[in-house]
PDB file of C-alpha atoms in Angstrom:
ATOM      1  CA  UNK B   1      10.823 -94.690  22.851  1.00  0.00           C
ATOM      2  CA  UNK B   2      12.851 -91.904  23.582  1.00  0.00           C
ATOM      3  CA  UNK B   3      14.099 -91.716  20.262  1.00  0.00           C
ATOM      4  CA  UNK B   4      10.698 -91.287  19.409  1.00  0.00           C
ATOM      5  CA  UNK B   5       9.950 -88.688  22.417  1.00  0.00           C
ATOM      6  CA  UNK B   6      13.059 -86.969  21.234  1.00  0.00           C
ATOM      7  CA  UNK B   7      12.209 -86.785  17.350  1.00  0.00           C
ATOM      8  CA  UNK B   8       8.334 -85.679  18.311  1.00  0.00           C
ATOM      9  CA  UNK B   9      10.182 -82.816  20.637  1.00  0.00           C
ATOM     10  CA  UNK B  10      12.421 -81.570  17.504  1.00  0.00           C
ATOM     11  CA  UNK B  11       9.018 -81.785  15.199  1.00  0.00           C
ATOM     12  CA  UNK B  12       6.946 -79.776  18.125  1.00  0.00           C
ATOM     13  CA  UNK B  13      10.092 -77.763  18.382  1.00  0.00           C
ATOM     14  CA  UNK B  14      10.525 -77.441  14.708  1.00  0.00           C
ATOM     15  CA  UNK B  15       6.488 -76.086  14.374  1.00  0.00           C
ATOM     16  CA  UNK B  16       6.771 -73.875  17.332  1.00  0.00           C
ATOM     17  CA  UNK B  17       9.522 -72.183  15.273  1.00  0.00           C
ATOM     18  CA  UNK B  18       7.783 -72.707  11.881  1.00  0.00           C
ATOM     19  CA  UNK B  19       4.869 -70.764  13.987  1.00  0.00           C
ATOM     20  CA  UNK B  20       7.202 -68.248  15.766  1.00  0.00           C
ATOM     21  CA  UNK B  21       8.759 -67.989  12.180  1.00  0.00           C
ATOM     22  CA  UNK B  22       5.085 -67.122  10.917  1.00  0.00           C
ATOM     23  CA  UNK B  23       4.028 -64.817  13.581  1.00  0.00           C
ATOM     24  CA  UNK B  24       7.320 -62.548  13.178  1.00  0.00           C
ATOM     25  CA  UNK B  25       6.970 -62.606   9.188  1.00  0.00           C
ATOM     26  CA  UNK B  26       3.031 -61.590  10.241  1.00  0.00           C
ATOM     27  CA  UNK B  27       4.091 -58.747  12.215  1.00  0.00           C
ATOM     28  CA  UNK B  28       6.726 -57.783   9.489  1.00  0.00           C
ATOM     29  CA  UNK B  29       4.034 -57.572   6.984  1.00  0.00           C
ATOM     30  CA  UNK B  30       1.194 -56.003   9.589  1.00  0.00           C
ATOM     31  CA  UNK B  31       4.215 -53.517  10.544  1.00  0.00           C
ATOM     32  CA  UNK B  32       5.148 -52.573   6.770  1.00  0.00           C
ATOM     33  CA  UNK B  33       1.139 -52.488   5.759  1.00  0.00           C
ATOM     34  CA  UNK B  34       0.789 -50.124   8.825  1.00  0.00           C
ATOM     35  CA  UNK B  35       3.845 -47.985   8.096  1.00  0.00           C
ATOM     36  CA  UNK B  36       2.535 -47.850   4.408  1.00  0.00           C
ATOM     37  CA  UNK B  37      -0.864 -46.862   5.972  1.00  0.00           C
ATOM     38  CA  UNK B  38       0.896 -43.832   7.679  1.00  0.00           C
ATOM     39  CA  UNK B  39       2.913 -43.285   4.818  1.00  0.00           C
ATOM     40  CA  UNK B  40      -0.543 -42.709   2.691  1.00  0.00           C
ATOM     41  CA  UNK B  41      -2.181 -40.993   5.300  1.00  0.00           C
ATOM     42  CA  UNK B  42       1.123 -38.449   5.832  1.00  0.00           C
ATOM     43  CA  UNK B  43       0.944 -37.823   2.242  1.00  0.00           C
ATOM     44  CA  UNK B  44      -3.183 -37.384   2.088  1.00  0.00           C
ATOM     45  CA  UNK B  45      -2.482 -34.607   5.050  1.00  0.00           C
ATOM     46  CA  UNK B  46       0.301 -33.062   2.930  1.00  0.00           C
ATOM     47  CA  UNK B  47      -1.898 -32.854  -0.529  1.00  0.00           C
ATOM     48  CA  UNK B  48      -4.821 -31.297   1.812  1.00  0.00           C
ATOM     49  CA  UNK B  49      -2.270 -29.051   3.279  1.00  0.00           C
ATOM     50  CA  UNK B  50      -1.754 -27.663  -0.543  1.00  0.00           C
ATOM     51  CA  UNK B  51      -4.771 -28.311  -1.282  1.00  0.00           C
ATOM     52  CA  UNK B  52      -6.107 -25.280   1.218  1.00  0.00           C
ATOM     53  CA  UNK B  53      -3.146 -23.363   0.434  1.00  0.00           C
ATOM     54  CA  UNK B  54      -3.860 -23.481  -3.054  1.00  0.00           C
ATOM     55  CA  UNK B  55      -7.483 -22.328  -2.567  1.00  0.00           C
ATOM     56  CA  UNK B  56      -6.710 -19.155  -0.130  1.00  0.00           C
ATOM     57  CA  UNK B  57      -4.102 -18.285  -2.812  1.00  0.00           C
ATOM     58  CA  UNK B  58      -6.663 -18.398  -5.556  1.00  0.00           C
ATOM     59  CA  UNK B  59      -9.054 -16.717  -2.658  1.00  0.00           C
ATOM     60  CA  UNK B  60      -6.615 -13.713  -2.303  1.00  0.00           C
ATOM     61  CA  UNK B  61      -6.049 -13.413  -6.111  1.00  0.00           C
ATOM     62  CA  UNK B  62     -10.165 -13.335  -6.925  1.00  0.00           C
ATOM     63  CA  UNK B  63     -10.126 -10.583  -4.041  1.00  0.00           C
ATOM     64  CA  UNK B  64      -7.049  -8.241  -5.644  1.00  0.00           C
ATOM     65  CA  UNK B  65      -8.874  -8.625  -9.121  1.00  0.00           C
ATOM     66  CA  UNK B  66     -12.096  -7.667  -7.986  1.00  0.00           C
ATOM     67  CA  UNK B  67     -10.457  -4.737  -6.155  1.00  0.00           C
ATOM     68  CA  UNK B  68      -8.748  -3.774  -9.022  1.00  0.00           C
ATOM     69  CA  UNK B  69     -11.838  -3.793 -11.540  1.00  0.00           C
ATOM     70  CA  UNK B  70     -13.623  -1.884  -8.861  1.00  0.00           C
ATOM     71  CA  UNK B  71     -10.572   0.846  -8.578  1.00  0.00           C
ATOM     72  CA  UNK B  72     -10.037   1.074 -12.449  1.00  0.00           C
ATOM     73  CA  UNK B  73     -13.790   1.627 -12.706  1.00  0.00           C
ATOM     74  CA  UNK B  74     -13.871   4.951  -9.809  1.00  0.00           C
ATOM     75  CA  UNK B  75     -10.298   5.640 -11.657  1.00  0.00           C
ATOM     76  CA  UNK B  76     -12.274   5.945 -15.162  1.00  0.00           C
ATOM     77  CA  UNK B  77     -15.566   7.338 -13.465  1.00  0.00           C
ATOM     78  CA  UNK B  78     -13.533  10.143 -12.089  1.00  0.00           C
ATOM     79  CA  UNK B  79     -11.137  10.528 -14.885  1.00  0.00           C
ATOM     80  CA  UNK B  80     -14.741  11.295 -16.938  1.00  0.00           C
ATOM     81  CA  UNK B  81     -15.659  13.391 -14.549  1.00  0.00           C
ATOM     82  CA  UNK B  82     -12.374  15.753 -13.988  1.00  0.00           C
ATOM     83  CA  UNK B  83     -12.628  16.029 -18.230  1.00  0.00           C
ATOM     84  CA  UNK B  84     -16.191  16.829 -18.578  1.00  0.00           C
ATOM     85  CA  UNK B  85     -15.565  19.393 -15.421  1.00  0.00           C
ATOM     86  CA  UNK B  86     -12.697  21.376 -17.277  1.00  0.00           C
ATOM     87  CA  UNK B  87     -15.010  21.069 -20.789  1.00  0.00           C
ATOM     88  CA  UNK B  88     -17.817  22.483 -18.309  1.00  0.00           C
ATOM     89  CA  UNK B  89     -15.346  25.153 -16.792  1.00  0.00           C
ATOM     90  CA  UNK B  90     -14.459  26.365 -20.164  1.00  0.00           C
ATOM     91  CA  UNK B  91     -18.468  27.144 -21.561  1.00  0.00           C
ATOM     92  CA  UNK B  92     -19.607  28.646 -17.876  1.00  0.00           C
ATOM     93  CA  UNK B  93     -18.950  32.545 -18.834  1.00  0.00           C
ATOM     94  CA  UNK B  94     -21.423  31.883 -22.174  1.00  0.00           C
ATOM     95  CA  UNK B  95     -24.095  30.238 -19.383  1.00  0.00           C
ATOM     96  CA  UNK B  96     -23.488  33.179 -17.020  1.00  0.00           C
ATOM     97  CA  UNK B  97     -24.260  35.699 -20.233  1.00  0.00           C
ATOM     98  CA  UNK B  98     -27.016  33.943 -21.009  1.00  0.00           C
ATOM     99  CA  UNK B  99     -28.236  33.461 -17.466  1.00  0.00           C
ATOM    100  CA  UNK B 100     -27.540  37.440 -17.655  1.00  0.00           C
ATOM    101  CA  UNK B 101     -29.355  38.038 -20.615  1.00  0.00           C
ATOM    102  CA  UNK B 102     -32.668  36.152 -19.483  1.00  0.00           C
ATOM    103  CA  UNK B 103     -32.474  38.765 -16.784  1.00  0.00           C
ATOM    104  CA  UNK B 104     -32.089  41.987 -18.303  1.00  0.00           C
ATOM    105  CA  UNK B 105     -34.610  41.384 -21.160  1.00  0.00           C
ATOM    106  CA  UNK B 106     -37.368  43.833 -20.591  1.00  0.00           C
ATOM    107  CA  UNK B 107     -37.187  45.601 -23.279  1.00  0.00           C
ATOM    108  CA  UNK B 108     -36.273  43.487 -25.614  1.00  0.00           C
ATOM    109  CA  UNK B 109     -38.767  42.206 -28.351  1.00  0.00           C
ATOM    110  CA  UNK B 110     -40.721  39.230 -27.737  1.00  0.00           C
ATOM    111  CA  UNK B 111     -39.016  37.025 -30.292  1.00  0.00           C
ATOM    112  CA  UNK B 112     -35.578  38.322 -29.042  1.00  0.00           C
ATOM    113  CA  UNK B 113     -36.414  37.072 -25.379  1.00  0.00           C
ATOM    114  CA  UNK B 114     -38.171  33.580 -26.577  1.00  0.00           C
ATOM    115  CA  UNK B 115     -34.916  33.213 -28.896  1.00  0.00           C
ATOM    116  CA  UNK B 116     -32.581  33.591 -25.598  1.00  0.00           C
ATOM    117  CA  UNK B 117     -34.891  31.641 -23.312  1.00  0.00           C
ATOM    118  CA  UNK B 118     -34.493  29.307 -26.094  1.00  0.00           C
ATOM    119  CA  UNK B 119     -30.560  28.776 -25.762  1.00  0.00           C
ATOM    120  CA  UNK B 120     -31.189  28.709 -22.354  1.00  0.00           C
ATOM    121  CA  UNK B 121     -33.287  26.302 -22.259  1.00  0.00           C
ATOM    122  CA  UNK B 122     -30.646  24.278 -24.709  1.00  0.00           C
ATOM    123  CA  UNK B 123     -27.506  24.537 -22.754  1.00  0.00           C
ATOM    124  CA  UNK B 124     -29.540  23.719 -19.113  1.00  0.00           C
ATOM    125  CA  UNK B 125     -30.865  20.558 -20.790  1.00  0.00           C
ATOM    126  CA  UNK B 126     -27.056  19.847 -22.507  1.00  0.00           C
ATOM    127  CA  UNK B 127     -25.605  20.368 -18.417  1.00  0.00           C
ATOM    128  CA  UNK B 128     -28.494  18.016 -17.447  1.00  0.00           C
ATOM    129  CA  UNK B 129     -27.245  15.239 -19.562  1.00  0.00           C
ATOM    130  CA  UNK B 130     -23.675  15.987 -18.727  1.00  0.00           C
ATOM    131  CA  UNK B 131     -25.321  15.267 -14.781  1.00  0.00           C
ATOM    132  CA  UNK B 132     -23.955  19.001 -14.021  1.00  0.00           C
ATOM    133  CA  UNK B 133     -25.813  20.875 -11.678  1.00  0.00           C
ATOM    134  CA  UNK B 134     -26.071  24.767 -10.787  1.00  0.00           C
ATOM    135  CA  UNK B 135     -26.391  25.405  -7.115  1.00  0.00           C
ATOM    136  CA  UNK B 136     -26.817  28.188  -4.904  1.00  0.00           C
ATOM    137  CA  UNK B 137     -30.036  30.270  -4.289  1.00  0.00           C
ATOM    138  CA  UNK B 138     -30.973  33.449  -2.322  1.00  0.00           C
ATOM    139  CA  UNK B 139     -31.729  32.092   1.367  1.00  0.00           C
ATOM    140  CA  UNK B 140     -29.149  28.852   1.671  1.00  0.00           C
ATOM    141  CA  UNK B 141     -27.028  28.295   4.260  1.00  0.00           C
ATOM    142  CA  UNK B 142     -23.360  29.485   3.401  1.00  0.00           C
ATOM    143  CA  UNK B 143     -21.365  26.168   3.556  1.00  0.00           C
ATOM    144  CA  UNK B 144     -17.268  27.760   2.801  1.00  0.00           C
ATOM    145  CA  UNK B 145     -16.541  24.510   1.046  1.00  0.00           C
ATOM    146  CA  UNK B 146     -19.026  25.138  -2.140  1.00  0.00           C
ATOM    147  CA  UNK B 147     -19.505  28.871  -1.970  1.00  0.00           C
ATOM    148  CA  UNK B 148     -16.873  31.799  -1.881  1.00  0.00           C
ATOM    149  CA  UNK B 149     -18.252  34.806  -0.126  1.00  0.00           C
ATOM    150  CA  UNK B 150     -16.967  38.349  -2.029  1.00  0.00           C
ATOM    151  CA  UNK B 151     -19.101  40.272   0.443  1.00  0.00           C
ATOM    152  CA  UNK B 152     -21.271  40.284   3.733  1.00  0.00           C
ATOM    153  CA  UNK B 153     -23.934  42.590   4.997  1.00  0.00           C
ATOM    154  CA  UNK B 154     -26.098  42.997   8.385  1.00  0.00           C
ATOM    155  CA  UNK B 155     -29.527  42.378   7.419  1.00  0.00           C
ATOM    156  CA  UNK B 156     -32.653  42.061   9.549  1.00  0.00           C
ATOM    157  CA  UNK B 157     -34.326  40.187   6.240  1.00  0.00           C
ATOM    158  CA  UNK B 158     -31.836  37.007   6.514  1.00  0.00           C
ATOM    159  CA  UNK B 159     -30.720  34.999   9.296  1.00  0.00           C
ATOM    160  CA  UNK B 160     -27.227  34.456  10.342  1.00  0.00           C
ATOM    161  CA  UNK B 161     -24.794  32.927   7.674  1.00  0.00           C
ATOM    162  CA  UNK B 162     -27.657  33.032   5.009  1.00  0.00           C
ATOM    163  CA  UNK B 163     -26.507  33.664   1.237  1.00  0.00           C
ATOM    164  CA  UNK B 164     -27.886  36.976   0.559  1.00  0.00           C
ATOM    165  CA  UNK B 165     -26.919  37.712  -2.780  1.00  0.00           C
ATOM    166  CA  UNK B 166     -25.688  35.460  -5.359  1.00  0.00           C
ATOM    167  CA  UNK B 167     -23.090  36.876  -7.752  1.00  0.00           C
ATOM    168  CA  UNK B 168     -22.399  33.673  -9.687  1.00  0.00           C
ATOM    169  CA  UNK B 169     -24.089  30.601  -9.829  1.00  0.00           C
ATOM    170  CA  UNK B 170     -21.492  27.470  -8.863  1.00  0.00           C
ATOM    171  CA  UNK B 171     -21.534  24.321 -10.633  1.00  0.00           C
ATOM    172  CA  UNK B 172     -20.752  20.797  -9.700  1.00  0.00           C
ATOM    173  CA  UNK B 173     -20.747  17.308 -10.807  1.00  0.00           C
ATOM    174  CA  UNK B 174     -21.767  14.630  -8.392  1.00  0.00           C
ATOM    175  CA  UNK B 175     -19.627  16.201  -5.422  1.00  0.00           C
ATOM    176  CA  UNK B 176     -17.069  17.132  -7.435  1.00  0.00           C
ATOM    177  CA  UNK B 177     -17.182  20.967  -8.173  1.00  0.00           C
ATOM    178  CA  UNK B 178     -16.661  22.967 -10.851  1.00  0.00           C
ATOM    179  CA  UNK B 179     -16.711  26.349  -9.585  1.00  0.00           C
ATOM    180  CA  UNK B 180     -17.961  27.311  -6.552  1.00  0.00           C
ATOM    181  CA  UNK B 181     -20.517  30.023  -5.875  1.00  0.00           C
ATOM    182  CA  UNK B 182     -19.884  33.733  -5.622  1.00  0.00           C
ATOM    183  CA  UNK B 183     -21.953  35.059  -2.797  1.00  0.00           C
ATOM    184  CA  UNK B 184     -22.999  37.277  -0.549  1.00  0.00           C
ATOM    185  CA  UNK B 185     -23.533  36.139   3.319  1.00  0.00           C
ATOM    186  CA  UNK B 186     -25.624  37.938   5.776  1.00  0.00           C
ATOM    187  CA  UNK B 187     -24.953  38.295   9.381  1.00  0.00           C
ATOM    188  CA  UNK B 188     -21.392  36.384   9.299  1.00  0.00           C
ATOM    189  CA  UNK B 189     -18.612  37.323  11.637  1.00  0.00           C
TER     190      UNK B 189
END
């Protein structure tokens, strides 16, 4: 019998291995699944990772181009505007002669003055479409950044730093000036 007792201790011996052999190869191959598990899950964080890298980049790069197409287009708005201003500059003595002529027509025939009121008429409708506008009347304020005064006078009739007189009309486009007004300011120190 204690052969027998001695042979069932190997065989209990020899499963308690088998099973302590099965357990360790379990926890092997739990240990690898779970270090392939963090393996995965390092690499999902590090995709993500350039994943939202890659989107602020193409974020940033939607933001320059739309602040580029919005500079270019001031850049060609203005560059319109500085050429029609010196084309404007250039034809402003024929509007003051005209702007002249309307004035000092009494006199003159009747077909004479309709014929001037005429061009007049013509070149304030081709400054319209060119969006160029006269300024400066009798009674404004005097603002030194749009008119130049030539001359000042006391005057009961005007308040203080009222245009008075005005010599030349000025001419501007948008805010952009063309030439600024040639005035006359009353009351001014």
């Amino acid at each position: 019998m204690s052969e027998d007792i001695k042979k069932d201790a190997c065989e209990e011996q020899a499963e308690e291995m088998e099973e302590v052999k099965e357990e360790k190869k379990a926890e092997k191959s739990e240990k690898k699944k779970k270090e392939k598990k963090d393996k995965k899950d390092e690499k999902i964080k590090e995709l993500e990772e350039a994943l939202e890298k890659e989107k602020e980049s193409r974020l940033r790069l939607m933001a320059e181009y739309d602040n580029y197409r919005k500079r270019t287009s001031a850049e060609k708005l203005s560059i319109y505007d500085d050429a029609t201003a010196k084309a404007i500059e250039e034809i402003l003595p024929m509007a003051d002669s005209i702007t002249l002529a309307l004035q000092n027509m009494k006199d003159a025939p009747e077909e004479f003055k309709k014929g001037i009121e005429l061009v007049g008429a013509q070149l304030k409708a081709s400054l319209d479409k060119l969006k160029v506008e006269a300024f400066c009347e009798v009674g404004d304020n005097f603002d030194p950044n749009i008119h130049n005064a030539v001359a000042k006078i006391e005057s009961e009739d005007f308040e203080e730093n009222k245009i008075s007189a005005v010599f030349q009309k000025g001419y501007k486009i948008g805010d952009k000036i063309i030439r600024h007004a040639m005035v006359q300011v009353a009351n001014c120190d």
